[in-house]
Tab-separated table of C-alpha atoms in Angstrom:
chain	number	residue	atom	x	y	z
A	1	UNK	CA	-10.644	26.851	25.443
A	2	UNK	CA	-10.767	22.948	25.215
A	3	UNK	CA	-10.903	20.697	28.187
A	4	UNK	CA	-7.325	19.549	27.004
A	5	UNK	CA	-6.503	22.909	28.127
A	6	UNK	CA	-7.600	22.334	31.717
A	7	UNK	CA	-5.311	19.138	32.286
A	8	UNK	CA	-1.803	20.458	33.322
A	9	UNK	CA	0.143	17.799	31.623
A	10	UNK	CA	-2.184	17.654	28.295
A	11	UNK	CA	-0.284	20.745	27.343
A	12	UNK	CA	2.955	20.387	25.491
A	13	UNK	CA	4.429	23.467	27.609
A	14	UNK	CA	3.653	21.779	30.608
A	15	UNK	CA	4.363	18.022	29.897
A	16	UNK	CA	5.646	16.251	32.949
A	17	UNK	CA	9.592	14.994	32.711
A	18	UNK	CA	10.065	11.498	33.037
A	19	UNK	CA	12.790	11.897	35.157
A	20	UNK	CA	10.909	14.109	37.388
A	21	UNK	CA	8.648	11.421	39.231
A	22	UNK	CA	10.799	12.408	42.063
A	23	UNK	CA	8.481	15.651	41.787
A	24	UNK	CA	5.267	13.554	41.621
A	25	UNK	CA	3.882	12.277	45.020
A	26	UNK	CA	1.300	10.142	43.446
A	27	UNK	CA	4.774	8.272	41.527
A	28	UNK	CA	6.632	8.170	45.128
A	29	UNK	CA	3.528	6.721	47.201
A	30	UNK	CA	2.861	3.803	44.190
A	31	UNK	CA	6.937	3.283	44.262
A	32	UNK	CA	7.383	3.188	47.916
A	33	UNK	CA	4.275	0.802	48.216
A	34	UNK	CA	5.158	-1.783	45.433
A	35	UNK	CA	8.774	-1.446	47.095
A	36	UNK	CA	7.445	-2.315	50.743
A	37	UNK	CA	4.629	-5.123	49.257
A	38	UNK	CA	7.735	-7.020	47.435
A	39	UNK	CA	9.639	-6.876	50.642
A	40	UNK	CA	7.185	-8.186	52.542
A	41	UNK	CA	6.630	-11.578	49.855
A	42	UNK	CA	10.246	-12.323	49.757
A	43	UNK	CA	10.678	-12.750	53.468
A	44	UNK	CA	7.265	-14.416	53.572
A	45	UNK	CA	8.537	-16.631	50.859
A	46	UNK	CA	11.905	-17.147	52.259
A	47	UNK	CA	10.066	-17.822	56.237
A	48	UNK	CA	10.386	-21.598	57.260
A	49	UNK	CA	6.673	-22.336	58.358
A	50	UNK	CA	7.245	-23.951	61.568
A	51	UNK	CA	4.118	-26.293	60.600
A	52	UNK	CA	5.892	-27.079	57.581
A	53	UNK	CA	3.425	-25.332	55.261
A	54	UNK	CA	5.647	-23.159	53.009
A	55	UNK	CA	7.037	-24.913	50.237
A	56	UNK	CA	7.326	-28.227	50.212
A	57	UNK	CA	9.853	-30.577	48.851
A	58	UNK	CA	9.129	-32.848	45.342
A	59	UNK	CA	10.923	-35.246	43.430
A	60	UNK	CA	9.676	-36.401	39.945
A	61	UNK	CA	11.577	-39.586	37.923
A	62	UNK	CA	10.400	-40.633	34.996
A	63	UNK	CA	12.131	-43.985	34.491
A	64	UNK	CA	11.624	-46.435	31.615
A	65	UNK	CA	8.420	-47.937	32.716
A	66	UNK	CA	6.894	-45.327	35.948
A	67	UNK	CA	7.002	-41.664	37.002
A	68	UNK	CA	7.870	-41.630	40.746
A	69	UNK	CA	6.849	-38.166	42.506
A	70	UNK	CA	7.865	-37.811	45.835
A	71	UNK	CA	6.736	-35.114	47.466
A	72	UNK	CA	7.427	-34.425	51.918
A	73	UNK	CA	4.710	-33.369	54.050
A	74	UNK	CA	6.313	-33.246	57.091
A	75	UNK	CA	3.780	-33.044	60.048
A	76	UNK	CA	0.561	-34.338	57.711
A	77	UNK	CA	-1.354	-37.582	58.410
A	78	UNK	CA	-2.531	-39.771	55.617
A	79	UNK	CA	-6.262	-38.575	56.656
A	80	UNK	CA	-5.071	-34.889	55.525
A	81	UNK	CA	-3.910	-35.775	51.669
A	82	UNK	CA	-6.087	-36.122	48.924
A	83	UNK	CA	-4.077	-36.893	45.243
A	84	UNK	CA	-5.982	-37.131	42.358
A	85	UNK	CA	-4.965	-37.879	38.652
A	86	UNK	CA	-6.292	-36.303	35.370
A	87	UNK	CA	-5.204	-37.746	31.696
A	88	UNK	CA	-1.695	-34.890	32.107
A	89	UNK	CA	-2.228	-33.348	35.820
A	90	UNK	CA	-1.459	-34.887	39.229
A	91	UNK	CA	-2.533	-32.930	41.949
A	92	UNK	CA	-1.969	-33.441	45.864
A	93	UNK	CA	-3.826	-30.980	48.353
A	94	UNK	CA	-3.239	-31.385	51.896
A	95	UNK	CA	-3.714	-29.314	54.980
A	96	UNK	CA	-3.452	-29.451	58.883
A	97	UNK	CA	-4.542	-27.416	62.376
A	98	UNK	CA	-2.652	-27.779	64.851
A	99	UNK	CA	-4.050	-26.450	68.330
A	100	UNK	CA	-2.285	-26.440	71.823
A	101	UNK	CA	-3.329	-25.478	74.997
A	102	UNK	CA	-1.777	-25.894	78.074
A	103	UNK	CA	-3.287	-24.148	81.495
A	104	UNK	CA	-0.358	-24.112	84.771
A	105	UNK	CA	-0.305	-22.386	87.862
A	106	UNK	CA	0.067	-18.549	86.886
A	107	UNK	CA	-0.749	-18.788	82.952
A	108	UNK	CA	-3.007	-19.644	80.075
A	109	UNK	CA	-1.365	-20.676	76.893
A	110	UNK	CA	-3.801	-21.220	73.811
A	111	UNK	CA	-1.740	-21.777	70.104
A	112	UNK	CA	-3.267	-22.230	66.766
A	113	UNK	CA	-1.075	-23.405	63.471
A	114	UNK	CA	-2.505	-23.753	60.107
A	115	UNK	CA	-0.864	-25.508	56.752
A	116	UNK	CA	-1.945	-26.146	53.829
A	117	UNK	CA	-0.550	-27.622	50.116
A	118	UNK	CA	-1.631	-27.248	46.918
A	119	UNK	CA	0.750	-29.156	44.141
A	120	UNK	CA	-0.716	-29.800	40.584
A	121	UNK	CA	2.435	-31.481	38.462
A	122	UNK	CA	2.272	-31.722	34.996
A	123	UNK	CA	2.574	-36.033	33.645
A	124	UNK	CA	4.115	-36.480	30.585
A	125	UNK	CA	1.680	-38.276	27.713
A	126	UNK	CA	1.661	-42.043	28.036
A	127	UNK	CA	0.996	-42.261	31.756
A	128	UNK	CA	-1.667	-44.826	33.334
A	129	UNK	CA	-3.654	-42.605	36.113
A	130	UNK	CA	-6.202	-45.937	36.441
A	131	UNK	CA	-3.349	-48.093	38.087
A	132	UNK	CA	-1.447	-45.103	40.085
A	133	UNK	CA	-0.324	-46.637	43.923
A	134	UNK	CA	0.526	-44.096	46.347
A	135	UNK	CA	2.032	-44.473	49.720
A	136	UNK	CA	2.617	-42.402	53.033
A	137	UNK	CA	5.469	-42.847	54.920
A	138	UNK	CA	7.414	-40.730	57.643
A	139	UNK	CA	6.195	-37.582	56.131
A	140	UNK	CA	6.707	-38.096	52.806
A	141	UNK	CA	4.465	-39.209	50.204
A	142	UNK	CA	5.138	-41.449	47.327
A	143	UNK	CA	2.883	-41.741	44.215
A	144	UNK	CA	3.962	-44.273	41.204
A	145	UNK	CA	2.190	-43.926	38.102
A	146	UNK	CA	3.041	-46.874	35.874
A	147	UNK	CA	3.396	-45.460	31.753
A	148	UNK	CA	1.438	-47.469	28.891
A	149	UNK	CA	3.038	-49.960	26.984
A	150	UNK	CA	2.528	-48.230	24.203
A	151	UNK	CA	4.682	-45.357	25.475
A	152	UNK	CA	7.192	-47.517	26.850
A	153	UNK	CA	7.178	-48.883	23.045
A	154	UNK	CA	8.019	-45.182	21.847
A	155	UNK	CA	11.106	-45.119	23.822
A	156	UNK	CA	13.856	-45.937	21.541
A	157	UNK	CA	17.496	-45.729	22.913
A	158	UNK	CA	19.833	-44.098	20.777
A	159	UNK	CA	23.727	-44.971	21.159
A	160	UNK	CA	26.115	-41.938	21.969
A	161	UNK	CA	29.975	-42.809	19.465
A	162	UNK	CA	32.622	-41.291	20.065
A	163	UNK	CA	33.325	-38.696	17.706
């Protein structure tokens, strides 16, 4: 006897049917849980965040002499965003508590809210991180990274005929 002999589906008599995982309640459990954790991430995905965490809006333009991003952070104070700038990465991290209490005749109320952002955007080759300006207004943030002159130089414009 080999130890082959002692695993049910090790033996070509008793090899398991693919189309009998029906059969198998180790198959149904990991089914049933993968189908119950990708429920749960595409309504958590698809939830508006009332403290505006969730996903948050961006922009990018690349015009002929700057890449604009503009990205909204509704509910975030200039004090809560750091952006930083690598030679080809841009990344903005921002985050904000929000806590509320409120004590009246008869009850207690005591809320706690909790956001955060983390954005890393890819820059295309050319771009100036030294002289980036960015700017926070009503919510949304505006970062303008000015491209070298010698990239600018690379452009060349190409004219479209008619054919």
């Amino acid at each position: 006897m080999q130890i082959k002999d002692l695993i049910p589906w090790a033996r070509k008599d008793h090899a398991p049917d693919p189309k009998s995982d029906d059969q198998n309640p180790i198959a149904t459990l990991q089914r049933d849980m993968n189908r119950v954790f990708e429920g749960f991430w595409n309504r958590v995905g698809d939830f508006d965040w009332p403290w505006g965490g969730g996903e948050a809006k961006s922009d990018v333009v690349d015009t002929e002499d700057h890449v604009e991003v503009s990205i909204e952070l509704p509910g975030m104070e200039m004090k809560d965003i750091e952006v930083t700038v690598t030679d080809d990465m841009l990344t903005i991290k921002g985050e904000k508590k929000i806590e509320r209490q409120e004590e009246k005749k008869g009850y207690y109320l005591s809320e706690r809210s909790y956001g955060a952002i983390y954005r890393t955007i890819p820059l295309p080759p050319g771009v100036d991180g030294e002289k980036a300006d960015a700017s926070f207004k009503n919510g949304v943030l505006t970062i303008k990274l000015p491209q070298t002159p010698e990239a600018q130089a690379k452009v060349k414009r190409i004219e479209v005929k008619n054919a």
